[in-house]
């Protein structure tokens, strides 16, 4: 990984040179994901790898096969390889997408409209197939959509949110009129853990899909045609999937990964474009027509789940917009280092520039409000 690029797991490139019997050489390249050796986080890493392994090996092949059956060749993720039983479970071996000319973009610039539309199209295809898969085969395995409403996940979430809250509030005053949002955001962060747990569960009356759960530019690789146009893209890092409102992925991606001049000014168009793609691919898959969400229903979901826009703005967007630092680590044993890192993240001029646009928008839409959901969710 490049210096300063932060992932929850170690990401290693493995190159193998094989000498053949005719003395020619064959060069192979793979990506190996390995859990860091942190005993205090062993359980959460085990959950991460259980989820991602199940998604790569079970879910994605099912979704891709659904499209093949209707004549579409759609790939969502890199190929994965089965490892032998002697290999520890906290390892995932993937193809090296660079070999097929897939690459990351500059996350600091934010994606332009062409890239955004390409991602929303692929995301809508993923959501459509994942929703239809439930109709065809029933509920997902608990590994794929784990319930965080129990002691250990709640404990981890509390630790995470608490570690970001004070640095965020402390640096909020750097934003334009940031002081006037401090009290409401303090209250928002106080309720954030319960909101995350509730918001990950499916709504009994709305359209639900499998969320990628961490859909931002670092987890998307693009391939380009000879004329420089986006030809295809693939998602990686399926460690946080959950079956619920697609509003989670929509907000998460748009808030973290789009150019500042597009993020808010074209938000309504982006929702319209996503809905067009979702509706089209649900229809192609022969999803029950009465269960295809209208554009109005999608907007209703965005209001109900507007929480995702605010929590993403106050935590994940800071990571996406931060300049690479040699020692940028979140799970730091040295708490001062971790605190200094977060202060640098929230005082970053680029982050402040985005928040100057986002804060009044979030407030005007009621996305900072902490009212609890009024429905009884199902799992």
CSV table of C-alpha atoms in Angstrom, one decimal:
chain,number,residue,atom,x,y,z
A,1,UNK,CA,0.0,0.0,0.0
A,2,UNK,CA,1.1,3.6,-0.6
A,3,UNK,CA,2.2,5.5,2.5
A,4,UNK,CA,-0.8,6.9,4.4
A,5,UNK,CA,-3.4,4.7,2.7
A,6,UNK,CA,-5.5,3.3,5.6
A,7,UNK,CA,-7.3,0.0,5.5
A,8,UNK,CA,-8.7,-2.1,8.3
A,9,UNK,CA,-6.6,-5.1,7.1
A,10,UNK,CA,-3.1,-5.6,5.6
A,11,UNK,CA,-3.2,-5.6,1.8
A,12,UNK,CA,-0.2,-7.3,0.2
A,13,UNK,CA,0.8,-7.9,-3.4
A,14,UNK,CA,2.2,-11.4,-4.0
A,15,UNK,CA,4.3,-12.0,-7.1
A,16,UNK,CA,5.3,-15.5,-8.1
A,17,UNK,CA,7.7,-16.4,-10.9
A,18,UNK,CA,7.4,-20.0,-12.1
A,19,UNK,CA,10.1,-21.6,-14.2
A,20,UNK,CA,8.5,-24.0,-16.7
A,21,UNK,CA,9.9,-27.2,-18.0
A,22,UNK,CA,10.9,-25.5,-21.3
A,23,UNK,CA,12.8,-23.0,-19.2
A,24,UNK,CA,10.5,-20.1,-20.0
A,25,UNK,CA,9.1,-18.1,-17.0
A,26,UNK,CA,5.6,-17.4,-16.0
A,27,UNK,CA,4.9,-14.3,-13.9
A,28,UNK,CA,1.8,-14.3,-11.6
A,29,UNK,CA,0.5,-11.6,-9.4
A,30,UNK,CA,-2.2,-11.8,-6.6
A,31,UNK,CA,-3.5,-9.6,-3.8
A,32,UNK,CA,-3.5,-11.1,-0.3
A,33,UNK,CA,-5.6,-9.7,2.5
A,34,UNK,CA,-4.3,-10.5,6.0
A,35,UNK,CA,-5.6,-9.6,9.4
A,36,UNK,CA,-3.2,-7.5,11.5
A,37,UNK,CA,-1.8,-9.2,14.6
A,38,UNK,CA,-4.0,-7.4,17.1
A,39,UNK,CA,-5.3,-9.7,19.8
A,40,UNK,CA,-7.7,-7.1,21.2
A,41,UNK,CA,-9.4,-6.9,17.8
A,42,UNK,CA,-9.3,-10.6,17.0
A,43,UNK,CA,-13.1,-11.1,17.1
A,44,UNK,CA,-13.9,-8.2,14.9
A,45,UNK,CA,-11.3,-9.2,12.3
A,46,UNK,CA,-12.7,-12.7,12.4
A,47,UNK,CA,-16.2,-11.3,11.7
A,48,UNK,CA,-14.8,-9.1,8.9
A,49,UNK,CA,-13.1,-12.1,7.1
A,50,UNK,CA,-16.1,-14.3,7.6
A,51,UNK,CA,-18.4,-11.7,6.0
A,52,UNK,CA,-16.0,-10.9,3.1
A,53,UNK,CA,-15.2,-14.6,2.4
A,54,UNK,CA,-19.0,-15.4,2.2
A,55,UNK,CA,-19.7,-12.5,-0.1
A,56,UNK,CA,-16.8,-13.3,-2.5
A,57,UNK,CA,-17.4,-17.1,-2.5
A,58,UNK,CA,-21.2,-17.3,-2.3
A,59,UNK,CA,-23.1,-14.1,-2.9
A,60,UNK,CA,-21.3,-12.5,-5.8
A,61,UNK,CA,-21.2,-15.7,-8.0
A,62,UNK,CA,-25.0,-16.0,-7.4
A,63,UNK,CA,-25.6,-12.3,-8.4
A,64,UNK,CA,-23.4,-12.6,-11.5
A,65,UNK,CA,-25.1,-15.8,-12.5
A,66,UNK,CA,-28.6,-14.1,-12.3
A,67,UNK,CA,-27.4,-11.6,-14.9
A,68,UNK,CA,-25.9,-14.3,-17.1
A,69,UNK,CA,-29.3,-16.0,-17.2
A,70,UNK,CA,-30.8,-12.9,-18.7
A,71,UNK,CA,-28.0,-12.4,-21.2
A,72,UNK,CA,-25.9,-9.8,-19.4
A,73,UNK,CA,-22.2,-10.3,-18.4
A,74,UNK,CA,-21.8,-8.2,-15.3
A,75,UNK,CA,-18.9,-8.6,-12.9
A,76,UNK,CA,-18.9,-7.0,-9.5
A,77,UNK,CA,-15.6,-7.9,-7.9
A,78,UNK,CA,-12.2,-9.5,-8.5
A,79,UNK,CA,-11.9,-13.3,-8.8
A,80,UNK,CA,-11.1,-15.0,-5.5
A,81,UNK,CA,-9.1,-18.2,-5.0
A,82,UNK,CA,-9.7,-21.0,-2.5
A,83,UNK,CA,-6.9,-21.5,0.0
A,84,UNK,CA,-6.1,-24.9,1.5
A,85,UNK,CA,-7.3,-25.9,4.9
A,86,UNK,CA,-3.8,-25.4,6.4
A,87,UNK,CA,-4.1,-21.7,5.7
A,88,UNK,CA,-5.5,-19.5,8.6
A,89,UNK,CA,-9.0,-18.3,8.0
A,90,UNK,CA,-7.9,-14.7,8.3
A,91,UNK,CA,-6.6,-14.6,4.7
A,92,UNK,CA,-8.3,-13.8,1.4
A,93,UNK,CA,-6.5,-14.3,-1.9
A,94,UNK,CA,-7.7,-12.2,-4.9
A,95,UNK,CA,-6.7,-11.6,-8.4
A,96,UNK,CA,-4.5,-8.6,-9.0
A,97,UNK,CA,-6.8,-6.2,-10.9
A,98,UNK,CA,-3.9,-4.1,-12.1
A,99,UNK,CA,-3.0,-7.0,-14.5
A,100,UNK,CA,-6.4,-6.3,-16.2
A,101,UNK,CA,-5.7,-2.5,-16.2
A,102,UNK,CA,-8.1,-1.7,-13.3
A,103,UNK,CA,-6.8,1.1,-11.2
A,104,UNK,CA,-7.7,3.6,-8.4
A,105,UNK,CA,-8.4,7.2,-9.0
A,106,UNK,CA,-7.2,10.2,-7.0
A,107,UNK,CA,-9.5,10.2,-4.0
A,108,UNK,CA,-8.7,13.8,-3.1
A,109,UNK,CA,-10.0,15.2,-6.3
A,110,UNK,CA,-13.4,13.5,-6.0
A,111,UNK,CA,-15.1,11.7,-8.9
A,112,UNK,CA,-16.4,13.6,-11.9
A,113,UNK,CA,-19.9,13.0,-13.3
A,114,UNK,CA,-18.8,10.2,-15.7
A,115,UNK,CA,-17.2,8.2,-12.9
A,116,UNK,CA,-20.1,8.9,-10.6
A,117,UNK,CA,-22.7,7.6,-13.1
A,118,UNK,CA,-20.6,4.5,-13.7
A,119,UNK,CA,-20.5,3.7,-10.0
A,120,UNK,CA,-24.2,4.4,-9.5
A,121,UNK,CA,-25.0,2.2,-12.4
A,122,UNK,CA,-22.9,-0.7,-11.1
A,123,UNK,CA,-24.2,-0.1,-7.6
A,124,UNK,CA,-27.8,-0.2,-8.9
A,125,UNK,CA,-27.1,-3.4,-10.7
A,126,UNK,CA,-25.6,-4.9,-7.5
A,127,UNK,CA,-28.6,-3.8,-5.4
A,128,UNK,CA,-31.1,-5.0,-8.0
A,129,UNK,CA,-29.6,-8.5,-8.1
A,130,UNK,CA,-29.2,-8.7,-4.4
A,131,UNK,CA,-32.8,-7.9,-3.8
A,132,UNK,CA,-34.0,-10.4,-6.4
A,133,UNK,CA,-31.8,-13.0,-4.9
A,134,UNK,CA,-33.8,-12.8,-1.7
A,135,UNK,CA,-37.0,-13.5,-3.6
A,136,UNK,CA,-35.4,-16.4,-5.4
A,137,UNK,CA,-33.4,-18.0,-2.6
A,138,UNK,CA,-34.5,-16.5,0.7
A,139,UNK,CA,-32.6,-14.5,3.4
A,140,UNK,CA,-28.9,-14.1,3.4
A,141,UNK,CA,-26.6,-16.0,5.7
A,142,UNK,CA,-26.0,-14.2,9.0
A,143,UNK,CA,-22.3,-13.9,8.0
A,144,UNK,CA,-23.3,-11.7,5.1
A,145,UNK,CA,-25.6,-9.4,7.0
A,146,UNK,CA,-24.5,-9.7,10.7
A,147,UNK,CA,-26.7,-8.2,13.4
A,148,UNK,CA,-24.8,-5.6,15.3
A,149,UNK,CA,-27.5,-5.4,18.0
A,150,UNK,CA,-25.5,-7.3,20.6
A,151,UNK,CA,-22.8,-6.6,23.2
A,152,UNK,CA,-19.5,-6.9,21.3
A,153,UNK,CA,-20.4,-5.0,18.1
A,154,UNK,CA,-22.1,-2.3,20.2
A,155,UNK,CA,-18.9,-2.0,22.3
A,156,UNK,CA,-16.7,-1.7,19.2
A,157,UNK,CA,-19.0,0.9,17.7
A,158,UNK,CA,-19.1,2.9,20.9
A,159,UNK,CA,-15.3,3.0,20.9
A,160,UNK,CA,-15.1,4.0,17.3
A,161,UNK,CA,-17.7,6.8,17.5
A,162,UNK,CA,-16.3,8.1,20.8
A,163,UNK,CA,-12.8,8.3,19.4
A,164,UNK,CA,-14.0,10.5,16.5
A,165,UNK,CA,-16.5,12.7,18.4
A,166,UNK,CA,-14.2,15.0,20.4
A,167,UNK,CA,-11.8,15.7,17.5
A,168,UNK,CA,-14.7,16.4,15.2
A,169,UNK,CA,-16.5,18.7,17.6
A,170,UNK,CA,-13.2,20.5,18.5
A,171,UNK,CA,-12.4,21.3,14.9
A,172,UNK,CA,-16.0,22.1,13.8
A,173,UNK,CA,-15.4,25.7,14.6
A,174,UNK,CA,-13.0,25.9,11.6
A,175,UNK,CA,-16.0,25.4,9.3
A,176,UNK,CA,-18.1,28.4,8.2
A,177,UNK,CA,-20.7,28.9,10.9
A,178,UNK,CA,-19.5,25.7,12.4
A,179,UNK,CA,-20.2,26.8,15.9
A,180,UNK,CA,-23.9,27.0,15.4
A,181,UNK,CA,-24.0,23.3,14.6
A,182,UNK,CA,-21.9,22.2,17.5
A,183,UNK,CA,-24.7,21.4,20.0
A,184,UNK,CA,-26.9,19.6,17.5
A,185,UNK,CA,-23.9,17.6,16.2
A,186,UNK,CA,-22.9,16.7,19.8
A,187,UNK,CA,-26.4,15.4,20.4
A,188,UNK,CA,-26.3,13.6,17.0
A,189,UNK,CA,-23.0,11.8,17.8
A,190,UNK,CA,-24.4,10.8,21.3
A,191,UNK,CA,-27.1,8.9,19.5
A,192,UNK,CA,-25.0,7.7,16.6
A,193,UNK,CA,-24.3,4.1,17.7
A,194,UNK,CA,-28.0,3.3,18.2
A,195,UNK,CA,-28.8,4.9,14.9
A,196,UNK,CA,-26.2,2.8,13.1
A,197,UNK,CA,-27.5,-0.4,14.6
A,198,UNK,CA,-31.1,0.4,13.7
A,199,UNK,CA,-30.3,1.8,10.3
A,200,UNK,CA,-28.5,-1.4,9.2
A,201,UNK,CA,-31.7,-3.5,9.6
A,202,UNK,CA,-34.2,-3.9,6.8
A,203,UNK,CA,-37.4,-1.8,6.7
A,204,UNK,CA,-40.5,-4.0,6.6
A,205,UNK,CA,-42.3,-1.7,4.1
A,206,UNK,CA,-39.5,-0.4,1.9
A,207,UNK,CA,-37.3,-1.9,-0.8
A,208,UNK,CA,-34.2,-3.5,0.7
A,209,UNK,CA,-31.0,-4.6,-0.9
A,210,UNK,CA,-27.6,-5.9,0.1
A,211,UNK,CA,-25.4,-2.9,0.8
A,212,UNK,CA,-21.7,-2.9,0.1
A,213,UNK,CA,-21.4,-1.1,3.4
A,214,UNK,CA,-18.1,0.7,2.6
A,215,UNK,CA,-18.7,2.1,-0.9
A,216,UNK,CA,-16.1,4.8,-1.4
A,217,UNK,CA,-13.4,5.6,-4.0
A,218,UNK,CA,-10.6,3.5,-2.4
A,219,UNK,CA,-12.9,0.4,-2.7
A,220,UNK,CA,-13.6,0.9,-6.4
A,221,UNK,CA,-11.2,0.2,-9.3
A,222,UNK,CA,-11.8,1.6,-12.8
A,223,UNK,CA,-10.9,0.3,-16.2
A,224,UNK,CA,-10.7,2.7,-19.2
A,225,UNK,CA,-11.1,2.4,-23.0
A,226,UNK,CA,-8.5,3.6,-25.4
A,227,UNK,CA,-10.2,7.0,-25.6
A,228,UNK,CA,-10.0,7.4,-21.8
A,229,UNK,CA,-13.7,6.7,-21.1
A,230,UNK,CA,-14.7,4.5,-18.1
A,231,UNK,CA,-15.2,1.1,-19.5
A,232,UNK,CA,-15.9,-0.9,-16.4
A,233,UNK,CA,-15.4,-0.9,-12.6
A,234,UNK,CA,-15.2,-3.4,-9.8
A,235,UNK,CA,-15.8,-3.2,-6.1
A,236,UNK,CA,-13.5,-4.6,-3.4
A,237,UNK,CA,-13.6,-4.8,0.4
A,238,UNK,CA,-16.9,-6.4,1.2
A,239,UNK,CA,-16.3,-6.6,5.0
A,240,UNK,CA,-19.3,-4.5,6.1
A,241,UNK,CA,-22.2,-5.8,4.0
A,242,UNK,CA,-25.7,-5.7,5.4
A,243,UNK,CA,-29.3,-6.2,4.0
A,244,UNK,CA,-31.2,-3.0,4.4
A,245,UNK,CA,-32.1,0.3,2.8
A,246,UNK,CA,-29.9,1.1,-0.3
A,247,UNK,CA,-29.9,4.7,1.1
A,248,UNK,CA,-26.8,3.6,3.1
A,249,UNK,CA,-24.7,2.9,0.0
A,250,UNK,CA,-26.1,5.9,-1.9
A,251,UNK,CA,-25.3,8.4,0.8
A,252,UNK,CA,-21.9,6.8,1.7
A,253,UNK,CA,-20.7,6.9,-1.9
A,254,UNK,CA,-22.0,10.4,-2.8
A,255,UNK,CA,-20.7,12.0,0.4
A,256,UNK,CA,-17.3,10.5,0.5
A,257,UNK,CA,-16.3,10.2,-3.1
A,258,UNK,CA,-17.8,12.9,-5.4
A,259,UNK,CA,-16.3,16.2,-6.5
A,260,UNK,CA,-17.2,19.1,-4.3
A,261,UNK,CA,-18.8,20.9,-7.3
A,262,UNK,CA,-21.2,17.9,-7.9
A,263,UNK,CA,-21.9,16.5,-4.5
A,264,UNK,CA,-24.8,18.9,-3.6
A,265,UNK,CA,-25.5,20.7,-6.8
A,266,UNK,CA,-26.4,17.6,-8.7
A,267,UNK,CA,-27.6,15.4,-5.8
A,268,UNK,CA,-31.2,15.2,-7.1
A,269,UNK,CA,-30.0,14.2,-10.5
A,270,UNK,CA,-27.7,11.5,-9.1
A,271,UNK,CA,-30.7,10.0,-7.2
A,272,UNK,CA,-32.8,10.2,-10.3
A,273,UNK,CA,-30.0,8.4,-12.4
A,274,UNK,CA,-29.5,5.7,-9.7
A,275,UNK,CA,-33.3,5.1,-9.6
A,276,UNK,CA,-33.4,4.7,-13.4
A,277,UNK,CA,-30.7,2.1,-13.4
A,278,UNK,CA,-32.2,0.3,-10.4
A,279,UNK,CA,-35.7,0.2,-12.0
A,280,UNK,CA,-34.2,-1.0,-15.3
A,281,UNK,CA,-32.2,-3.9,-13.9
A,282,UNK,CA,-35.0,-5.0,-11.5
A,283,UNK,CA,-37.2,-5.2,-14.6
A,284,UNK,CA,-34.6,-7.1,-16.6
A,285,UNK,CA,-34.3,-9.6,-13.7
A,286,UNK,CA,-38.1,-10.0,-13.7
A,287,UNK,CA,-38.4,-8.7,-10.1
A,288,UNK,CA,-42.1,-8.5,-9.1
A,289,UNK,CA,-43.3,-5.2,-10.6
A,290,UNK,CA,-45.3,-4.3,-7.5
A,291,UNK,CA,-42.1,-4.4,-5.4
A,292,UNK,CA,-40.0,-2.2,-7.6
A,293,UNK,CA,-39.6,1.1,-5.7
A,294,UNK,CA,-40.8,4.3,-7.2
A,295,UNK,CA,-38.6,7.4,-7.3
A,296,UNK,CA,-40.8,8.9,-4.7
A,297,UNK,CA,-40.3,5.9,-2.4
A,298,UNK,CA,-36.6,6.2,-2.9
A,299,UNK,CA,-36.7,9.8,-1.8
A,300,UNK,CA,-38.8,8.8,1.2
A,301,UNK,CA,-36.1,6.3,2.2
A,302,UNK,CA,-33.4,9.0,1.8
A,303,UNK,CA,-35.4,11.1,4.4
A,304,UNK,CA,-35.9,8.3,6.8
A,305,UNK,CA,-32.2,7.2,6.5
A,306,UNK,CA,-30.7,10.7,6.1
A,307,UNK,CA,-28.7,9.8,9.2
A,308,UNK,CA,-26.2,8.0,6.9
A,309,UNK,CA,-25.4,11.3,5.2
A,310,UNK,CA,-24.5,13.0,8.5
A,311,UNK,CA,-22.5,10.2,10.0
A,312,UNK,CA,-20.6,9.7,6.8
A,313,UNK,CA,-19.8,13.4,6.6
A,314,UNK,CA,-18.6,13.5,10.2
A,315,UNK,CA,-16.4,10.4,10.1
A,316,UNK,CA,-15.6,8.6,6.8
A,317,UNK,CA,-15.4,11.7,4.5
A,318,UNK,CA,-12.5,12.9,6.7
A,319,UNK,CA,-10.6,9.8,5.9
A,320,UNK,CA,-11.4,10.0,2.1
A,321,UNK,CA,-10.1,13.6,1.9
A,322,UNK,CA,-7.0,13.5,4.1
A,323,UNK,CA,-3.6,13.9,2.5
A,324,UNK,CA,-1.5,10.7,2.8
A,325,UNK,CA,0.6,10.7,6.0
A,326,UNK,CA,3.4,8.3,6.7
A,327,UNK,CA,2.0,7.2,10.0
A,328,UNK,CA,-1.7,7.6,9.4
A,329,UNK,CA,-3.3,4.8,11.4
A,330,UNK,CA,-6.6,4.6,13.2
A,331,UNK,CA,-6.1,1.5,15.3
A,332,UNK,CA,-3.0,3.0,16.9
A,333,UNK,CA,-1.6,1.6,20.1
A,334,UNK,CA,-0.3,5.1,20.7
A,335,UNK,CA,-3.5,7.1,21.5
A,336,UNK,CA,-1.8,10.4,21.1
A,337,UNK,CA,-0.8,9.5,17.6
A,338,UNK,CA,-4.3,8.5,16.8
A,339,UNK,CA,-5.7,11.7,18.3
A,340,UNK,CA,-3.3,13.8,16.5
A,341,UNK,CA,-4.1,12.1,13.3
A,342,UNK,CA,-7.8,12.7,13.7
A,343,UNK,CA,-7.2,16.4,14.5
A,344,UNK,CA,-5.2,16.7,11.3
A,345,UNK,CA,-8.0,15.0,9.5
A,346,UNK,CA,-10.7,17.4,10.7
A,347,UNK,CA,-8.6,20.6,10.3
A,348,UNK,CA,-7.7,19.6,6.8
A,349,UNK,CA,-8.6,22.6,4.5
A,350,UNK,CA,-10.1,20.2,1.9
A,351,UNK,CA,-12.4,18.6,4.5
A,352,UNK,CA,-13.4,22.0,5.7
A,353,UNK,CA,-14.2,23.1,2.2
A,354,UNK,CA,-16.5,20.1,1.7
A,355,UNK,CA,-18.2,20.6,5.1
A,356,UNK,CA,-18.8,24.3,4.4
A,357,UNK,CA,-21.1,23.0,1.6
A,358,UNK,CA,-22.5,20.0,3.5
A,359,UNK,CA,-23.4,21.4,6.9
A,360,UNK,CA,-26.2,23.8,5.8
A,361,UNK,CA,-27.5,21.1,3.4
A,362,UNK,CA,-27.6,18.4,6.1
A,363,UNK,CA,-29.3,20.8,8.5
A,364,UNK,CA,-31.9,22.0,6.0
A,365,UNK,CA,-32.9,18.4,5.2
A,366,UNK,CA,-33.2,17.4,8.8
A,367,UNK,CA,-30.4,14.8,8.5
A,368,UNK,CA,-28.9,16.0,11.8
A,369,UNK,CA,-32.1,15.2,13.7
A,370,UNK,CA,-32.0,12.2,16.1
A,371,UNK,CA,-35.6,11.1,16.2
A,372,UNK,CA,-35.7,7.3,16.5
A,373,UNK,CA,-37.3,5.2,13.7
A,374,UNK,CA,-41.0,4.6,14.3
A,375,UNK,CA,-41.2,1.2,12.7
A,376,UNK,CA,-40.4,-2.3,14.0
A,377,UNK,CA,-37.5,-3.6,11.9
A,378,UNK,CA,-37.2,-7.2,10.9
A,379,UNK,CA,-34.0,-9.2,10.5
